[in-house]
Coordinates of C-alpha atoms and ligand atoms in Angstrom, one line a residue:
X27 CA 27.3 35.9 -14.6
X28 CA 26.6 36.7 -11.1
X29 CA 26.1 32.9 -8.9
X30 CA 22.4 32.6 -8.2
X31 CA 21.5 32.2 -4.6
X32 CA 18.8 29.0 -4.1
X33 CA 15.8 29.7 -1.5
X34 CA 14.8 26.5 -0.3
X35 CA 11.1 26.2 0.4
X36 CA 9.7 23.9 3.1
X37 CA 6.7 24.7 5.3
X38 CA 6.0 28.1 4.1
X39 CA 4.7 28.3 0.8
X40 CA 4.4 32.1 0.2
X41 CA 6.2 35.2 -1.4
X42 CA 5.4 37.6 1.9
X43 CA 7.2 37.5 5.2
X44 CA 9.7 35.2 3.9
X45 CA 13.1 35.9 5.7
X46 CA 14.6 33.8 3.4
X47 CA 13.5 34.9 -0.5
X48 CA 13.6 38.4 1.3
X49 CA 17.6 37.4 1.5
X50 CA 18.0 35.9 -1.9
X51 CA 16.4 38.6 -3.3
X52 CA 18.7 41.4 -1.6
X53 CA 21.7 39.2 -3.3
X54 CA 23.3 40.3 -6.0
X55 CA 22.3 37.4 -8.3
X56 CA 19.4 35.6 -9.7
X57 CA 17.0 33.6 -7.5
X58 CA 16.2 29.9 -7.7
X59 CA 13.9 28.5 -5.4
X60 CA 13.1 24.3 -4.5
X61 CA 11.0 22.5 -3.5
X62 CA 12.0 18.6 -1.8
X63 CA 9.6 15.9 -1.7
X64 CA 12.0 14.4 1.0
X65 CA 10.4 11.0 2.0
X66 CA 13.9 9.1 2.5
X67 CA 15.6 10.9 5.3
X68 CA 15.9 8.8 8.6
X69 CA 13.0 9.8 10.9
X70 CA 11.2 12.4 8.2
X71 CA 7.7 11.4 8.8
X72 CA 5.8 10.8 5.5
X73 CA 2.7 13.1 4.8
X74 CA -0.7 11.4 5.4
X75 CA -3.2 11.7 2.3
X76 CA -5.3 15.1 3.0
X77 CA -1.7 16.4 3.6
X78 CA -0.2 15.5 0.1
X79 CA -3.7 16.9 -1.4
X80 CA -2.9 20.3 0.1
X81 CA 0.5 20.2 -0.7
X82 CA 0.0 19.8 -4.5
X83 CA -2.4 22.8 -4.2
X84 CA -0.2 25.2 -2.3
X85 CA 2.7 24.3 -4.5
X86 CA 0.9 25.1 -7.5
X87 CA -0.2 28.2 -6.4
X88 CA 3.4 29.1 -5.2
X89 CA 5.1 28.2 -8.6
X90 CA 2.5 30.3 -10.1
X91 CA 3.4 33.3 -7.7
X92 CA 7.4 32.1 -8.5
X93 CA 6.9 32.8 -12.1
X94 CA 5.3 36.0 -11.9
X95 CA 8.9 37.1 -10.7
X96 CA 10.0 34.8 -13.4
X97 CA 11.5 33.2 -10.6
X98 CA 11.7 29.0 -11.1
X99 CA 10.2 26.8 -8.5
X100 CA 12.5 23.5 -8.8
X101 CA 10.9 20.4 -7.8
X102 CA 13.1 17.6 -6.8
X103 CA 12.2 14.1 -4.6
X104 CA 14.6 12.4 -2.4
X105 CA 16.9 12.6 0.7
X106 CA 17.6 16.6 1.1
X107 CA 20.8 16.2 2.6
X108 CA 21.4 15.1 -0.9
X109 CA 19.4 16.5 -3.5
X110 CA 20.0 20.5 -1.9
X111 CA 24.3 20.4 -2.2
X112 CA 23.7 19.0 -5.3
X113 CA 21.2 21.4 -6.9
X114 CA 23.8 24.2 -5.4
X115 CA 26.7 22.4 -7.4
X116 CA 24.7 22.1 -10.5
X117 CA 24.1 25.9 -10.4
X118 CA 27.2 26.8 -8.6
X119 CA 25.0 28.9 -6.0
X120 CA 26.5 31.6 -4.1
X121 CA 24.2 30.0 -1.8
X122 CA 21.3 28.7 -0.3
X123 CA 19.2 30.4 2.0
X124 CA 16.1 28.6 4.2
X125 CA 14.0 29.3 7.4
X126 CA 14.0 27.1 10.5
X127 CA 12.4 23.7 11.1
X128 CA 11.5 22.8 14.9
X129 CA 11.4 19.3 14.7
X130 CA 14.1 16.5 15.6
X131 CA 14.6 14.5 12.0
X132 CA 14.3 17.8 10.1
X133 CA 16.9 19.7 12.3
X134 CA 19.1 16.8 11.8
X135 CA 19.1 17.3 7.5
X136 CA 19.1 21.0 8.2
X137 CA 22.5 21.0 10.0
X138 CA 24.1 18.2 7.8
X139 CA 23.0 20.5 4.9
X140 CA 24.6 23.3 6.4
X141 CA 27.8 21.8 6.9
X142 CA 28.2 20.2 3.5
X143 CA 27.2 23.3 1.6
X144 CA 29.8 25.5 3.6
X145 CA 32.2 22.1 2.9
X146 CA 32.2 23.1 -0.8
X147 CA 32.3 26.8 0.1
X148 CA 28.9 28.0 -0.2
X149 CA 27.0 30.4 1.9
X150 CA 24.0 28.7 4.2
X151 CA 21.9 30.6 6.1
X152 CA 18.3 30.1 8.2
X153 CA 16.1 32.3 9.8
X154 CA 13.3 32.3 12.1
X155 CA 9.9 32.5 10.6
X156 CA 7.5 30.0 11.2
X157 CA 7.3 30.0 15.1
X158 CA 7.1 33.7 17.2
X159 CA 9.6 32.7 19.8
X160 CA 12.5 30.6 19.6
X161 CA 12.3 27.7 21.5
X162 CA 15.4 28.7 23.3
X163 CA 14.4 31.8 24.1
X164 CA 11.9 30.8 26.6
X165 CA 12.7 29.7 29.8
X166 CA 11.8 29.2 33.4
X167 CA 13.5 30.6 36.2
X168 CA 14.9 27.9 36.3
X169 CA 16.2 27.9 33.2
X170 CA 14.2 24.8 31.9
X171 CA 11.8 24.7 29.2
X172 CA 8.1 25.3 30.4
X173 CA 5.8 22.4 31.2
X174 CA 2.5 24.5 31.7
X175 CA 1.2 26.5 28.8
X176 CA -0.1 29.5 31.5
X177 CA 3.5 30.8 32.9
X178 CA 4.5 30.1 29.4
X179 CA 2.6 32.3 27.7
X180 CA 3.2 34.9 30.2
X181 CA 6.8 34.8 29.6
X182 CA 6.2 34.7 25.7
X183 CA 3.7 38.1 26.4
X184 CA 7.0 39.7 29.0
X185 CA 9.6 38.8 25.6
X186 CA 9.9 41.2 23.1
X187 CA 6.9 41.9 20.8
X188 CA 7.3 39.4 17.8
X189 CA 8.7 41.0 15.0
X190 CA 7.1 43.5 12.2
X191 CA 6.3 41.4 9.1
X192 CA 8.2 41.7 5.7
X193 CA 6.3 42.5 2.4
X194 CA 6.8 40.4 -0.3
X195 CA 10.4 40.7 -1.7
X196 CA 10.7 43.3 -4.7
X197 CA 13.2 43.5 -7.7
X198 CA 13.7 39.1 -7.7
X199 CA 14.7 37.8 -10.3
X200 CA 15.1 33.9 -12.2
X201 CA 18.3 32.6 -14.0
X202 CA 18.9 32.6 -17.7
X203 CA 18.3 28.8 -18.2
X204 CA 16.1 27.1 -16.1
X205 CA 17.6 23.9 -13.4
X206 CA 15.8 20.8 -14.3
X207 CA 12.4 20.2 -12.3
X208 CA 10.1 17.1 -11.5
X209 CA 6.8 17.8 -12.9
X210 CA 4.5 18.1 -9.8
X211 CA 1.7 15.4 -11.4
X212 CA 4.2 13.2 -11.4
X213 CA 5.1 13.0 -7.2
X214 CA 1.1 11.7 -7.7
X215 CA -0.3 13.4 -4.6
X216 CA -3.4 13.5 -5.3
X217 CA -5.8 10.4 -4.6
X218 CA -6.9 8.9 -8.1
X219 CA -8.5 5.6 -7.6
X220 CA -10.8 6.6 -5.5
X221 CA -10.6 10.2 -6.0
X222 CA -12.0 11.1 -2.6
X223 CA -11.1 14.5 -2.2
X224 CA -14.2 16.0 -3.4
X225 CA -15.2 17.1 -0.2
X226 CA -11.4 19.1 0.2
X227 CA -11.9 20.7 -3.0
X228 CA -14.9 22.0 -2.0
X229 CA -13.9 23.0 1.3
X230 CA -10.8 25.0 0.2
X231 CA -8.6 26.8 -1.9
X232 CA -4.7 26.2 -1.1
X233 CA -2.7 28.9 -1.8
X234 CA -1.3 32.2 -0.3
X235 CA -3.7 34.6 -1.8
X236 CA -6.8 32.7 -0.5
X237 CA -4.7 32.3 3.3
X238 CA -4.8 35.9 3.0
X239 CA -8.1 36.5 2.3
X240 CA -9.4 34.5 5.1
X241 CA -7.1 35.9 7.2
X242 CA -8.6 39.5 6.3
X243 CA -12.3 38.9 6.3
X244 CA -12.0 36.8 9.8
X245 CA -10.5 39.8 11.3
X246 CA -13.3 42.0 9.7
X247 CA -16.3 40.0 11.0
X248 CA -15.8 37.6 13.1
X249 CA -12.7 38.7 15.6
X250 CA -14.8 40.5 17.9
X251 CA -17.2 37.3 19.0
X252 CA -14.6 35.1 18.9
X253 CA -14.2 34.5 22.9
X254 CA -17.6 32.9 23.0
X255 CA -18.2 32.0 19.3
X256 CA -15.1 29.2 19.4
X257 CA -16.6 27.1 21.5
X258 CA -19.5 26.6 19.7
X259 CA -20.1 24.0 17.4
X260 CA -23.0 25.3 15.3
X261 CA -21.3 28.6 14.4
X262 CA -18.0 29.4 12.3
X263 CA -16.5 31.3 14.8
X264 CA -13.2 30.3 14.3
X265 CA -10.5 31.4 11.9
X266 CA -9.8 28.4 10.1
X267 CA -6.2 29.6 9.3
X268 CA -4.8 26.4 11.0
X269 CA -4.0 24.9 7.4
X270 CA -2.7 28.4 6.1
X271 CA 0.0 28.1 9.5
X272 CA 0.7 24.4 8.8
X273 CA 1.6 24.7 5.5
X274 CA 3.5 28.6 6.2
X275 CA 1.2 29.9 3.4
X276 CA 0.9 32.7 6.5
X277 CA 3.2 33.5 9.1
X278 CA 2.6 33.6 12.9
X279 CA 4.2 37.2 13.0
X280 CA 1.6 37.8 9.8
X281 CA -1.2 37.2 11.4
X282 CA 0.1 38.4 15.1
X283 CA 0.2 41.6 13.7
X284 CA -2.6 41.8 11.4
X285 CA -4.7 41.3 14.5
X286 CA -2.8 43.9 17.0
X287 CA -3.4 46.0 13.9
X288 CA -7.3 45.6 14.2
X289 CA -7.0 45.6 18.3
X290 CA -6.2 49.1 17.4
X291 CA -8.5 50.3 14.7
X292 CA -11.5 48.4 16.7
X293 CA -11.2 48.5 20.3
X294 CA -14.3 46.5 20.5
X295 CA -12.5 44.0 19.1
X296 CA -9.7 43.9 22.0
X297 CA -11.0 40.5 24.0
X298 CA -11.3 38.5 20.7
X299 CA -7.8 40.0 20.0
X300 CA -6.4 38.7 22.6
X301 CA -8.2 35.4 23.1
X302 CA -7.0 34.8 19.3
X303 CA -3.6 35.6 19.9
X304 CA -3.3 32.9 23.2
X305 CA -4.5 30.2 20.7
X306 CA -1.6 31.0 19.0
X307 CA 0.2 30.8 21.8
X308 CA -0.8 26.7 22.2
X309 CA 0.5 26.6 18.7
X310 CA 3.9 28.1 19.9
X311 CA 3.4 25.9 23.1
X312 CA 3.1 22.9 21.1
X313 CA 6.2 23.7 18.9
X314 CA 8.5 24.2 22.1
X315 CA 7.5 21.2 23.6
X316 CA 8.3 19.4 20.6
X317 CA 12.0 21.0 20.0
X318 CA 12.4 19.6 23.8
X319 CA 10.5 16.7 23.2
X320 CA 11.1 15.3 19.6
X321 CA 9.8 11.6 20.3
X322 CA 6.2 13.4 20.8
X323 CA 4.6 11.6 18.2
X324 CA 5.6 8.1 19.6
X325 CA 6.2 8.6 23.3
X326 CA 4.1 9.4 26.4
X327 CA 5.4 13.2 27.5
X328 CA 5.0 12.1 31.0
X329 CA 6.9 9.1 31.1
X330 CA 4.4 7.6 34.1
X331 CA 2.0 6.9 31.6
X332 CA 4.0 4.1 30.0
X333 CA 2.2 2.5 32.9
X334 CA -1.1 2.8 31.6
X335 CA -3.0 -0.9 30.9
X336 CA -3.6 -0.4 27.6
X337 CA -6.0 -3.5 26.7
X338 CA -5.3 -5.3 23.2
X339 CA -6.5 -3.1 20.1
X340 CA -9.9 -3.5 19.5
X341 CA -9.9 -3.1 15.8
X342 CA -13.6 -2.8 15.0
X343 CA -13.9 -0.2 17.7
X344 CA -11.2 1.6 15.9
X345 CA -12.9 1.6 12.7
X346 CA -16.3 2.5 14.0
X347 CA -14.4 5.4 15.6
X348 CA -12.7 6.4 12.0
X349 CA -15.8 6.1 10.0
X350 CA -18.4 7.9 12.3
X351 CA -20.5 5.0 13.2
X352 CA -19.9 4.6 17.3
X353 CA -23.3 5.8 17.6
X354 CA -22.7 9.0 19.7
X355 CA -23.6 11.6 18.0
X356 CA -21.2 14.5 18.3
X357 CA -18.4 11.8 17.9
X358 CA -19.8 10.4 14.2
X359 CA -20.6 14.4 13.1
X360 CA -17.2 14.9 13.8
X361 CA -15.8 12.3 12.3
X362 CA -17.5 13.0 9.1
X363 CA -16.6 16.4 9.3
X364 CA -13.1 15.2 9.8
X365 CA -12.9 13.0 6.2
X366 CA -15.1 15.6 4.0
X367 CA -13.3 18.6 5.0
X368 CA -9.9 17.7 6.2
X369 CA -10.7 19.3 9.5
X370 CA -12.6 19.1 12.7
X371 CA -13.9 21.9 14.9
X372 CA -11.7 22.3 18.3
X373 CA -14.0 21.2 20.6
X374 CA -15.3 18.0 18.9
X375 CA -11.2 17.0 18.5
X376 CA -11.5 17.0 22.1
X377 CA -14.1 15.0 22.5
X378 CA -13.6 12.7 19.4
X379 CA -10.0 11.9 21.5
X380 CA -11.5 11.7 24.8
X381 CA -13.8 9.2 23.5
X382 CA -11.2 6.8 21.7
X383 CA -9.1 6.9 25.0
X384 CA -11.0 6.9 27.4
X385 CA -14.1 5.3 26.3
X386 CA -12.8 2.7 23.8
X387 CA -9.3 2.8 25.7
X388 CA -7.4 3.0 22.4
X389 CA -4.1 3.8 22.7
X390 CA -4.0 8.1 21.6
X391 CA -1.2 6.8 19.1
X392 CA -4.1 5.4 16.8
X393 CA -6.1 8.1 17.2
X394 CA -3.1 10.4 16.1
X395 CA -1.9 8.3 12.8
X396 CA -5.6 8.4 11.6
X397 CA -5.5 12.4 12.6
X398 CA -2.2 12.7 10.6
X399 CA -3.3 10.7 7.7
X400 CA -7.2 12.6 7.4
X401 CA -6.0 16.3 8.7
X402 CA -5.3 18.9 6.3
X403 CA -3.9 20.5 9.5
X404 CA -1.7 17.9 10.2
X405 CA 1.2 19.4 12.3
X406 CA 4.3 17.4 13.6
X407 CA 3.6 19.6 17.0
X408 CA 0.0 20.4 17.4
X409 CA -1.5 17.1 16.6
X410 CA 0.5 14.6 19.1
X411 CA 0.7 17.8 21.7
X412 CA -3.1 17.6 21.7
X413 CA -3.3 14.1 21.0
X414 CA -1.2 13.8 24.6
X415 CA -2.6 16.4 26.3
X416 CA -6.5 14.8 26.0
X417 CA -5.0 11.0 27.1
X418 CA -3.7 12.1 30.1
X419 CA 0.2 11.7 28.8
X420 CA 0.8 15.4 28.2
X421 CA 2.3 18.6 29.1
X422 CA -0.8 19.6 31.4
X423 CA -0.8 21.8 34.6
X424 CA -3.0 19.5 36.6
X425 CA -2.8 16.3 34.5
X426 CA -5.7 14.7 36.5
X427 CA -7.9 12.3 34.6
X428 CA -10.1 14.5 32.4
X429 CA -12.5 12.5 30.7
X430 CA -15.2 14.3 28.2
X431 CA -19.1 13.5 28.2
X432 CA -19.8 13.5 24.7
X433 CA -23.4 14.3 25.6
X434 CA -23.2 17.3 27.6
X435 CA -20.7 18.6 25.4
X436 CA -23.2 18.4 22.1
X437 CA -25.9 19.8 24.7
X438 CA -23.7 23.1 25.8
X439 CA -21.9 23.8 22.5
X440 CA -24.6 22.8 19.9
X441 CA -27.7 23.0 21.7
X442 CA -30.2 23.5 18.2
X443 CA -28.0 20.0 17.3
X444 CA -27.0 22.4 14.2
X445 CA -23.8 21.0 14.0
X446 CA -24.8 16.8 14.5
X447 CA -27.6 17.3 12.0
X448 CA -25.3 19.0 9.4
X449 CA -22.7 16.1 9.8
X450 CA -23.9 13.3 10.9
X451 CA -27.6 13.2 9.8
X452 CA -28.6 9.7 10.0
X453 CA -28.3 10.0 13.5
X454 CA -31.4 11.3 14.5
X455 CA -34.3 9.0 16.4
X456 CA -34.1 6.2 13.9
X457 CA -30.9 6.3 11.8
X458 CA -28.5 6.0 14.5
X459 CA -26.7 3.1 15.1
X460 CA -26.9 2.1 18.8
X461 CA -23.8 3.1 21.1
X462 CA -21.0 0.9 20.6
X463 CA -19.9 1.4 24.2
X464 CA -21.9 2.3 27.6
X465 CA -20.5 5.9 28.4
X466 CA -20.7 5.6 32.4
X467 CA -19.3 1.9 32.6
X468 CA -16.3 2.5 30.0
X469 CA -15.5 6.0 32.0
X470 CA -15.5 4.2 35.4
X471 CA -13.0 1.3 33.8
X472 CA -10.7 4.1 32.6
X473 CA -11.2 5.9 35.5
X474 CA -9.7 2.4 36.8
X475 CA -7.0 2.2 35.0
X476 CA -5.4 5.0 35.5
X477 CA -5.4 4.3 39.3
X478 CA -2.5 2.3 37.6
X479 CA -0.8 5.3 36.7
X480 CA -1.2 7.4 39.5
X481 CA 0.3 4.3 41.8
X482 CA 3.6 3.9 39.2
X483 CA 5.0 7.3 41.0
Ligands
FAD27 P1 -8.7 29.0 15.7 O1 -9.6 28.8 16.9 O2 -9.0 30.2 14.8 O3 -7.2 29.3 16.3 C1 -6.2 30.0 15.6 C2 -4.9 29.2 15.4 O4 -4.4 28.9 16.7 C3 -5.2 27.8 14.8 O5 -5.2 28.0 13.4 C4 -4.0 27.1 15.3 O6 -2.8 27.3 14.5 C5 -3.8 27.6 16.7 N1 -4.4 26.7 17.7 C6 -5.6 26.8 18.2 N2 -5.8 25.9 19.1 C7 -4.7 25.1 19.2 C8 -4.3 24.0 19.9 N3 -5.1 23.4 20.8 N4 -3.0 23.5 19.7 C9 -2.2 24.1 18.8 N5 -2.5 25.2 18.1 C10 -3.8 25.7 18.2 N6 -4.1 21.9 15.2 C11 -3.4 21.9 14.1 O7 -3.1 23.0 13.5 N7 -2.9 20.7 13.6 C12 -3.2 19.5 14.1 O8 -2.8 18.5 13.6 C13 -4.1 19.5 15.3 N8 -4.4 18.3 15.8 C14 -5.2 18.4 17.0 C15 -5.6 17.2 17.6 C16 -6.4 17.1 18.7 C17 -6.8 15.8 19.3 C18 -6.9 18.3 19.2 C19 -7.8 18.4 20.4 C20 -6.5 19.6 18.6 C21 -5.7 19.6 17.5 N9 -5.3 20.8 16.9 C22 -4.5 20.8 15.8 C23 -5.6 22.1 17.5 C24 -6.9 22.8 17.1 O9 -8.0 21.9 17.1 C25 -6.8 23.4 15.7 O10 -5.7 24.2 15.6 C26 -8.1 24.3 15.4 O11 -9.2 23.5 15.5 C27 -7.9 24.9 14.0 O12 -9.1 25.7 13.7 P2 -8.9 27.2 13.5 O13 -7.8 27.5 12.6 O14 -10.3 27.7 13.1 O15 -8.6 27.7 15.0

């Protein structure tokens, strides 16, 4: 009997554009793929609760996929550095076979992996798939990594083209007898008691096939308005792929291409296109920064800011903040948005973070754990790169002091108030709670503050 080769899964649940399944499968023998709910590794940081909801989802929907191939998806929990070598010894794999993982912890297990499967004399092997550039690959002149998304994504659009994507892998096929698996109701990621994922199931449909689906009819109708339409907070402008990308159920060169592809067919389509394909490009921005910058979740980018006054945590601004009741209006809507749905239009994350840091001057950490735990977007890169780049502490090309009315926004970007009366409804003349802080006085104090910073260099 030929020695199976084991694809393991991470953060890109799907069959298509999969370098590695697309390996496994050219292999000679069968194909067993896994699944680790790793939540012991030193550093791993655990999924927050709309995250484990998606997860159960998209894992579902990939074992259902698996099996069509009659291809097992093995679910196992605990440290990866031991569960994978010994899943590989149990089988006596030819092999395992993953693609690459960006951040610090998680490049840590990869290589000790590595090194203890090719100790026992097995094959291990990654490839690039869920970022379009390597982080290495881009450089300044310099030779340092870029601090400033502009020049970077000119030197991304000056690298090679990103790669063609790969259909999903033909001819796979499962082992005789099946590895032992967890049952997936048993890792109990999904909330029970309460069951507050109503508003998720409503909102979305995990899974590859659906990613691509959306992926196809944004493209078809709403590409071509996209330049102005994202902006605005009354319209669904936007592609709403972020969880398909978080979660791999697409891949960057997927959807790069996919929309080149309709650049082509539709020229009047060309300065969505492209307007489209630089918000990527923060996505890759954010993921470079973090392979430079691993301590992103916990540490200011720009060290300087450690000098920020930071008052004592003011708890039951915090929760007002988390639970939509500060009294702004765009800030609640988009807080509510944020706990029904699992996400938040761009904009209103903007402001929503502007707000907690600069007008209840809440340290952007807070604002990032509640992110993390509410997001079904939640990205180890995009969330504390944003997070950081709206406080002040980020990679920025002219990190001045940007401070967002909440007001004007709503008034430019959802001027019918679509968007506050869909979300936040009690806050019209009399249901609103009063304003929890003075805009103008809290924006002059943090206005203050940082004077603090700016005198520390
Ligand atoms: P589209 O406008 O259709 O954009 C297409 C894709 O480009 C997105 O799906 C996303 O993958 C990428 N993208 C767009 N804008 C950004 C950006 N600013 N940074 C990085 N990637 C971007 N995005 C996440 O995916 N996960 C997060 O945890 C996350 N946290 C954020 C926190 C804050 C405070 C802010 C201001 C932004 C955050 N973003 C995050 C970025 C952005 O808000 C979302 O990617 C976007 O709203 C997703 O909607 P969409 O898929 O319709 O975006």
């Amino acid at each position: 009997m030929t020695q199976p080769t084991i694809v393991w899964f991470r953060d890109d649940l799907r069959l298509a554009d999969h370098p590695a399944l697309r390996e496994a499968a050219a292999a000679d023998g069968p194909v067993i793929a896994v699944f680790v709910l790793d939540e012991e590794s030193p550093g791993i940081r655990p999924l927050g609760g709309a995250a484990r909801w998606w997860l159960h989802h998209s894992l579902a929907s990939l074992a259902d996929d698996l099996r069509a191939h009659r291809v097992p998806l093995v679910l196992r929990r605990g440290a990866a550095s031991e569960v994978v070598p010994a899943l590989a010894d149990e089988v006596d794999a030819a092999g395992v076979v993953w693609n690459r993982r960006y951040g610090g912890p998680e490049r840590e297990v990869d290589t000790e992996v590595k090194r203890m499967l090719r100790e026992a004399g097995r094959a291990a092997r990654s490839h690039q798939a869920s970022l379009l550039f390597e982080p290495w690959t881009i450089r300044t002149g310099q030779d340092e990594p870029f601090s400033v998304y502009t020049p970077f994504w000119k030197a991304c659009r000056r690298a090679p083209e990103p790669r063609e994507p790969f259909p999903a892998p033909r001819g796979l096929s499962g082992p005789r007898t099946y590895p032992e698996s967890d049952d997936l109701d048993d890792w109990d990621l999904l909330p029970t008691a309460p069951d507050w994922a109503g508003g998720l199931r409503a909102a979305w449909t995990p899974g590859e096939a659906s990613a691509r689906r959306r992926l196809r009819a944004f493209l078809a109708d709403d590409v071509d308005d996209y330049a102005d339409a994202r902006d605005r907070l009354d319209d669904d402008g936007t592609s709403r792929l972020s969880p398909r990308l978080r979660w791999g159920e697409l891949s960057p060169f997927q959807i790069w291409h996919a929309a080149v592809e309709t650049r082509r067919e539709r020229p009047s389509a060309a300065q969505g296109v492209e307007t489209f394909l630089s918000e990527l490009g923060w996505r890759e921005f954010a993921w470079h920064v973090l392979y430079h910058s691993p301590d992103l979740a916990t540490e200011n980018w720009r060290r300087r800011f450690d000098a920020f006054p930071w008052p004592d945590l003011d708890t039951d601004a915090l929760e007002a903040w988390q639970h939509g009741r500060t009294g702004i209006p765009v800030v609640d809507a988009g807080m509510h948005e944020l706990w029904q749905t699992g996400v938040m239009h761009n904009r209103v994350r903007m402001v929503v973070a502007s707000f907690l840091t600069k007008n209840l001057l809440i340290h952007w950490r807070h604002g990032e754990e509640w992110f993390w735990d509410t997001l079904v977007d939640a990205d180890a890169a995009a969330n504390p790169f944003n997070w950081q780049w709206v406080a002040g502490s980020g990679a920025d090309a002219a990190p001045y002091f940007r401070v967002f009315n909440p007001e004007l926004q709503a008034q430019k970007f959802d001027p019918g108030g679509a968007y506050v009366g869909r979300w936040a409804p009690d806050s019209g003349a009399f249901g609103s709670p009063e304003p929890i802080v003075d805009l103008r006085e809290t924006r002059a104090a943090a206005l203050a503050a940082y004077e603090r910073v700016k005198r520390s260099g």
